[in-house]
């Protein structure tokens, strides 16, 4: 089953949100990452045929991305509020969550704060904190360089940091992401997180007395959890998974070799087989 050209736009209390709704059965909520030009469709379109065969798939554009309106405020908190309100409006009581990068962060907060609404939780990188690797990792530094000077060459450099297999980066993909990334709304959403000032504040926070706040909610996650990670992730390096793996009560970890930050794309078949087995487990 393929995504339609356009999905549904719903008016929420703080703005309009766009989502796709395909398939039937238990609901999977797909939450995308935060890179320039990203959308729900760009992250997950290739995976939807496999999942929609067994589940109802709700694929959401976060505020400020794709066709959803931007909302002022802390990006993760804004996304959590919007997603929970969307579920309420659609009268969806319980979901599985699959979150990539920032989508994993958002999903972890929902799973911790609304445990009664989450069946199973899957992340693709994203959550945790750097133990041995430097922050920001080079993939995040390349994002900051793009924000400071948004050229096609800089977004290509960032995209190359996202994958192990460089052959995945076609000219068409780079052109498409650059066009979306430089749209005014999308660029502002990217700038809010990845400006040099923002990244510096995050780095200082993660070195400070309150650094543990980044992971403090993770032990409250009651849903069975699957962490998936690319061994060669240059955005959220592999050592970030060690604390979540230990403190999320019912947690498993799968590491894909020869894989970067987009395991759902770079290891498509393996990812789908692994996650479908986990979600359908008794």
GROMACS .gro file of N, CA, C and O in nm, residues 204-280:
model
  308
  204UNK      N    1   2.616   2.283   2.636
  204UNK     CA    2   2.641   2.329   2.773
  204UNK      C    3   2.547   2.260   2.871
  204UNK      O    4   2.588   2.222   2.981
  205UNK      N    5   2.422   2.242   2.831
  205UNK     CA    6   2.326   2.174   2.917
  205UNK      C    7   2.369   2.031   2.943
  205UNK      O    8   2.363   1.982   3.057
  206UNK      N    9   2.417   1.963   2.839
  206UNK     CA   10   2.454   1.822   2.853
  206UNK      C   11   2.583   1.803   2.931
  206UNK      O   12   2.614   1.691   2.972
  207UNK      N   13   2.657   1.910   2.952
  207UNK     CA   14   2.777   1.902   3.035
  207UNK      C   15   2.752   1.953   3.177
  207UNK      O   16   2.839   1.945   3.262
  208UNK      N   17   2.632   2.007   3.200
  208UNK     CA   18   2.603   2.072   3.327
  208UNK      C   19   2.539   1.981   3.429
  208UNK      O   20   2.521   1.860   3.409
  209UNK      N   21   2.500   2.045   3.542
  209UNK     CA   22   2.444   1.970   3.655
  209UNK      C   23   2.312   1.903   3.621
  209UNK      O   24   2.274   1.804   3.685
  210UNK      N   25   2.239   1.958   3.522
  210UNK     CA   26   2.107   1.904   3.487
  210UNK      C   27   2.113   1.808   3.369
  210UNK      O   28   2.009   1.775   3.312
  211UNK      N   29   2.233   1.761   3.333
  211UNK     CA   30   2.247   1.676   3.214
  211UNK      C   31   2.159   1.552   3.219
  211UNK      O   32   2.106   1.507   3.117
  212UNK      N   33   2.140   1.497   3.338
  212UNK     CA   34   2.061   1.374   3.350
  212UNK      C   35   1.913   1.395   3.318
  212UNK      O   36   1.839   1.298   3.300
  213UNK      N   37   1.870   1.523   3.311
  213UNK     CA   38   1.730   1.549   3.275
  213UNK      C   39   1.695   1.494   3.137
  213UNK      O   40   1.579   1.464   3.109
  214UNK      N   41   1.797   1.482   3.050
  214UNK     CA   42   1.775   1.431   2.915
  214UNK      C   43   1.721   1.288   2.918
  214UNK      O   44   1.645   1.247   2.830
  215UNK      N   45   1.760   1.212   3.018
  215UNK     CA   46   1.724   1.070   3.025
  215UNK      C   47   1.635   1.037   3.144
  215UNK      O   48   1.599   0.921   3.163
  216UNK      N   49   1.599   1.137   3.225
  216UNK     CA   50   1.529   1.111   3.351
  216UNK      C   51   1.395   1.043   3.331
  216UNK      O   52   1.348   0.969   3.418
  217UNK      N   53   1.330   1.067   3.216
  217UNK     CA   54   1.198   1.009   3.192
  217UNK      C   55   1.203   0.864   3.147
  217UNK      O   56   1.102   0.793   3.152
  218UNK      N   57   1.318   0.817   3.100
  218UNK     CA   58   1.325   0.686   3.035
  218UNK      C   59   1.285   0.570   3.128
  218UNK      O   60   1.218   0.475   3.081
  219UNK      N   61   1.320   0.570   3.257
  219UNK     CA   62   1.276   0.457   3.341
  219UNK      C   63   1.126   0.446   3.358
  219UNK      O   64   1.076   0.341   3.401
  220UNK      N   65   1.051   0.551   3.323
  220UNK     CA   66   0.906   0.546   3.337
  220UNK      C   67   0.838   0.480   3.216
  220UNK      O   68   0.716   0.461   3.218
  221UNK      N   69   0.914   0.447   3.114
  221UNK     CA   70   0.856   0.382   2.997
  221UNK      C   71   0.820   0.238   3.032
  221UNK      O   72   0.906   0.158   3.068
  222UNK      N   73   0.693   0.207   3.026
  222UNK     CA   74   0.647   0.072   3.060
  222UNK      C   75   0.634  -0.018   2.938
  222UNK      O   76   0.634  -0.141   2.951
  223UNK      N   77   0.620   0.039   2.821
  223UNK     CA   78   0.599  -0.041   2.700
  223UNK      C   79   0.725  -0.121   2.666
  223UNK      O   80   0.837  -0.071   2.684
  224UNK      N   81   0.709  -0.244   2.618
  224UNK     CA   82   0.825  -0.314   2.561
  224UNK      C   83   0.890  -0.226   2.455
  224UNK      O   84   0.822  -0.171   2.369
  225UNK      N   85   1.022  -0.213   2.462
  225UNK     CA   86   1.094  -0.115   2.381
  225UNK      C   87   1.203  -0.184   2.300
  225UNK      O   88   1.276  -0.269   2.353
  226UNK      N   89   1.214  -0.144   2.174
  226UNK     CA   90   1.320  -0.193   2.086
  226UNK      C   91   1.401  -0.074   2.038
  226UNK      O   92   1.349   0.013   1.968
  227UNK      N   93   1.527  -0.067   2.076
  227UNK     CA   94   1.619   0.034   2.024
  227UNK      C   95   1.686  -0.023   1.899
  227UNK      O   96   1.744  -0.132   1.904
  228UNK      N   97   1.676   0.047   1.787
  228UNK     CA   98   1.751   0.006   1.667
  228UNK      C   99   1.853   0.116   1.638
  228UNK      O  100   1.823   0.235   1.652
  229UNK      N  101   1.971   0.074   1.598
  229UNK     CA  102   2.081   0.170   1.580
  229UNK      C  103   2.170   0.127   1.465
  229UNK      O  104   2.194   0.006   1.444
  230UNK      N  105   2.218   0.225   1.390
  230UNK     CA  106   2.323   0.198   1.292
  230UNK      C  107   2.458   0.201   1.362
  230UNK      O  108   2.489   0.298   1.433
  231UNK      N  109   2.537   0.099   1.343
  231UNK     CA  110   2.668   0.094   1.407
  231UNK      C  111   2.753   0.214   1.369
  231UNK      O  112   2.837   0.262   1.448
  232UNK      N  113   2.731   0.269   1.248
  232UNK     CA  114   2.814   0.376   1.195
  232UNK      C  115   2.740   0.510   1.196
  232UNK      O  116   2.770   0.598   1.116
  233UNK      N  117   2.646   0.527   1.288
  233UNK     CA  118   2.568   0.650   1.300
  233UNK      C  119   2.660   0.766   1.337
  233UNK      O  120   2.726   0.764   1.441
  234UNK      N  121   2.661   0.870   1.254
  234UNK     CA  122   2.745   0.988   1.278
  234UNK      C  123   2.663   1.106   1.329
  234UNK      O  124   2.717   1.217   1.343
  235UNK      N  125   2.535   1.085   1.357
  235UNK     CA  126   2.449   1.190   1.411
  235UNK      C  127   2.423   1.164   1.559
  235UNK      O  128   2.445   1.251   1.644
  236UNK      N  129   2.372   1.045   1.591
  236UNK     CA  130   2.358   1.003   1.730
  236UNK      C  131   2.443   0.876   1.745
  236UNK      O  132   2.394   0.766   1.720
  237UNK      N  133   2.568   0.890   1.784
  237UNK     CA  134   2.660   0.776   1.786
  237UNK      C  135   2.612   0.661   1.875
  237UNK      O  136   2.532   0.680   1.967
  238UNK      N  137   2.666   0.544   1.847
  238UNK     CA  138   2.618   0.421   1.908
  238UNK      C  139   2.626   0.423   2.061
  238UNK      O  140   2.541   0.364   2.129
  239UNK      N  141   2.724   0.491   2.119
  239UNK     CA  142   2.736   0.490   2.265
  239UNK      C  143   2.616   0.556   2.334
  239UNK      O  144   2.594   0.534   2.454
  240UNK      N  145   2.537   0.634   2.259
  240UNK     CA  146   2.419   0.696   2.318
  240UNK      C  147   2.315   0.594   2.364
  240UNK      O  148   2.232   0.623   2.450
  241UNK      N  149   2.318   0.475   2.305
  241UNK     CA  150   2.214   0.375   2.338
  241UNK      C  151   2.238   0.305   2.470
  241UNK      O  152   2.148   0.238   2.521
  242UNK      N  153   2.357   0.320   2.529
  242UNK     CA  154   2.392   0.236   2.643
  242UNK      C  155   2.308   0.265   2.767
  242UNK      O  156   2.263   0.173   2.836
  243UNK      N  157   2.284   0.392   2.797
  243UNK     CA  158   2.203   0.424   2.914
  243UNK      C  159   2.056   0.386   2.891
  243UNK      O  160   1.995   0.322   2.978
  244UNK      N  161   1.993   0.424   2.778
  244UNK     CA  162   1.856   0.378   2.756
  244UNK      C  163   1.842   0.226   2.764
  244UNK      O  164   1.745   0.176   2.823
  245UNK      N  165   1.938   0.154   2.709
  245UNK     CA  166   1.932   0.008   2.713
  245UNK      C  167   1.929  -0.044   2.856
  245UNK      O  168   1.863  -0.144   2.886
  246UNK      N  169   1.997   0.026   2.946
  246UNK     CA  170   2.005  -0.017   3.085
  246UNK      C  171   1.885   0.027   3.167
  246UNK      O  172   1.836  -0.048   3.252
  247UNK      N  173   1.833   0.149   3.145
  247UNK     CA  174   1.734   0.204   3.240
  247UNK      C  175   1.590   0.194   3.193
  247UNK      O  176   1.499   0.213   3.273
  248UNK      N  177   1.565   0.169   3.063
  248UNK     CA  178   1.428   0.140   3.021
  248UNK      C  179   1.397  -0.003   3.066
  248UNK      O  180   1.469  -0.097   3.029
  249UNK      N  181   1.294  -0.024   3.145
  249UNK     CA  182   1.277  -0.153   3.212
  249UNK      C  183   1.270  -0.274   3.120
  249UNK      O  184   1.329  -0.378   3.150
  250UNK      N  185   1.197  -0.265   3.009
  250UNK     CA  186   1.177  -0.380   2.922
  250UNK      C  187   1.229  -0.343   2.784
  250UNK      O  188   1.154  -0.306   2.694
  251UNK      N  189   1.361  -0.351   2.768
  251UNK     CA  190   1.427  -0.290   2.652
  251UNK      C  191   1.519  -0.390   2.582
  251UNK      O  192   1.592  -0.466   2.646
  252UNK      N  193   1.514  -0.388   2.448
  252UNK     CA  194   1.604  -0.467   2.365
  252UNK      C  195   1.680  -0.373   2.272
  252UNK      O  196   1.633  -0.264   2.242
  253UNK      N  197   1.795  -0.418   2.226
  253UNK     CA  198   1.878  -0.338   2.135
  253UNK      C  199   1.918  -0.422   2.015
  253UNK      O  200   1.960  -0.537   2.030
  254UNK      N  201   1.902  -0.363   1.895
  254UNK     CA  202   1.953  -0.428   1.774
  254UNK      C  203   2.040  -0.327   1.700
  254UNK      O  204   1.997  -0.214   1.673
  255UNK      N  205   2.164  -0.368   1.668
  255UNK     CA  206   2.259  -0.282   1.599
  255UNK      C  207   2.280  -0.336   1.458
  255UNK      O  208   2.315  -0.453   1.440
  256UNK      N  209   2.257  -0.249   1.358
  256UNK     CA  210   2.277  -0.287   1.218
  256UNK      C  211   2.420  -0.252   1.176
  256UNK      O  212   2.462  -0.135   1.188
  257UNK      N  213   2.498  -0.348   1.124
  257UNK     CA  214   2.633  -0.316   1.077
  257UNK      C  215   2.627  -0.242   0.944
  257UNK      O  216   2.528  -0.250   0.871
  258UNK      N  217   2.734  -0.167   0.915
  258UNK     CA  218   2.744  -0.095   0.788
  258UNK      C  219   2.619  -0.010   0.765
  258UNK      O  220   2.557  -0.015   0.659
  259UNK      N  221   2.582   0.068   0.865
  259UNK     CA  222   2.456   0.143   0.861
  259UNK      C  223   2.473   0.272   0.939
  259UNK      O  224   2.534   0.274   1.047
  260UNK      N  225   2.418   0.381   0.883
  260UNK     CA  226   2.423   0.510   0.948
  260UNK      C  227   2.297   0.541   1.026
  260UNK      O  228   2.239   0.455   1.093
  261UNK      N  229   2.248   0.666   1.013
  261UNK     CA  230   2.140   0.717   1.097
  261UNK      C  231   2.002   0.675   1.047
  261UNK      O  232   1.905   0.685   1.121
  262UNK      N  233   1.993   0.633   0.921
  262UNK     CA  234   1.864   0.598   0.862
  262UNK      C  235   1.852   0.447   0.844
  262UNK      O  236   1.845   0.396   0.732
  263UNK      N  237   1.846   0.372   0.951
  263UNK     CA  238   1.842   0.226   0.936
  263UNK      C  239   1.716   0.180   0.865
  263UNK      O  240   1.716   0.079   0.795
  264UNK      N  241   1.604   0.254   0.877
  264UNK     CA  242   1.479   0.212   0.811
  264UNK      C  243   1.490   0.225   0.660
  264UNK      O  244   1.414   0.162   0.586
  265UNK      N  245   1.586   0.306   0.613
  265UNK     CA  246   1.609   0.322   0.469
  265UNK      C  247   1.728   0.237   0.425
  265UNK      O  248   1.721   0.162   0.328
  266UNK      N  249   1.838   0.248   0.500
  266UNK     CA  250   1.962   0.183   0.458
  266UNK      C  251   1.957   0.031   0.476
  266UNK      O  252   2.018  -0.043   0.399
  267UNK      N  253   1.885  -0.015   0.579
  267UNK     CA  254   1.868  -0.158   0.604
  267UNK      C  255   1.718  -0.191   0.599
  267UNK      O  256   1.665  -0.258   0.686
  268UNK      N  257   1.654  -0.148   0.491
  268UNK     CA  258   1.509  -0.153   0.480
  268UNK      C  259   1.452  -0.291   0.510
  268UNK      O  260   1.364  -0.306   0.598
  269UNK      N  261   1.494  -0.393   0.440
  269UNK     CA  262   1.435  -0.526   0.456
  269UNK      C  263   1.461  -0.581   0.596
  269UNK      O  264   1.370  -0.639   0.659
  270UNK      N  265   1.585  -0.565   0.644
  270UNK     CA  266   1.619  -0.616   0.777
  270UNK      C  267   1.540  -0.542   0.885
  270UNK      O  268   1.491  -0.603   0.981
  271UNK      N  269   1.527  -0.410   0.868
  271UNK     CA  270   1.453  -0.329   0.965
  271UNK      C  271   1.306  -0.373   0.970
  271UNK      O  272   1.249  -0.393   1.078
  272UNK      N  273   1.245  -0.387   0.855
  272UNK     CA  274   1.104  -0.425   0.850
  272UNK      C  275   1.081  -0.563   0.912
  272UNK      O  276   0.986  -0.583   0.989
  273UNK      N  277   1.168  -0.658   0.880
  273UNK     CA  278   1.153  -0.792   0.936
  273UNK      C  279   1.167  -0.790   1.088
  273UNK      O  280   1.086  -0.850   1.160
  274UNK      N  281   1.267  -0.720   1.137
  274UNK     CA  282   1.292  -0.711   1.281
  274UNK      C  283   1.175  -0.645   1.353
  274UNK      O  284   1.124  -0.698   1.453
  275UNK      N  285   1.130  -0.530   1.304
  275UNK     CA  286   1.029  -0.452   1.375
  275UNK      C  287   0.892  -0.519   1.366
  275UNK      O  288   0.817  -0.522   1.463
  276UNK      N  289   0.858  -0.574   1.250
  276UNK     CA  290   0.730  -0.645   1.240
  276UNK      C  291   0.726  -0.762   1.337
  276UNK      O  292   0.624  -0.788   1.401
  277UNK      N  293   0.835  -0.836   1.350
  277UNK     CA  294   0.841  -0.947   1.443
  277UNK      C  295   0.822  -0.897   1.587
  277UNK      O  296   0.748  -0.958   1.665
  278UNK      N  297   0.886  -0.787   1.620
  278UNK     CA  298   0.874  -0.731   1.755
  278UNK      C  299   0.731  -0.683   1.784
  278UNK      O  300   0.676  -0.711   1.891
  279UNK      N  301   0.669  -0.614   1.688
  279UNK     CA  302   0.535  -0.561   1.710
  279UNK      C  303   0.429  -0.670   1.716
  279UNK      O  304   0.327  -0.655   1.785
  280UNK      N  305   0.451  -0.779   1.647
  280UNK     CA  306   0.350  -0.884   1.640
  280UNK      C  307   0.375  -0.994   1.743
  280UNK      O  308   0.299  -1.088   1.752
   0.00000   0.00000   0.00000
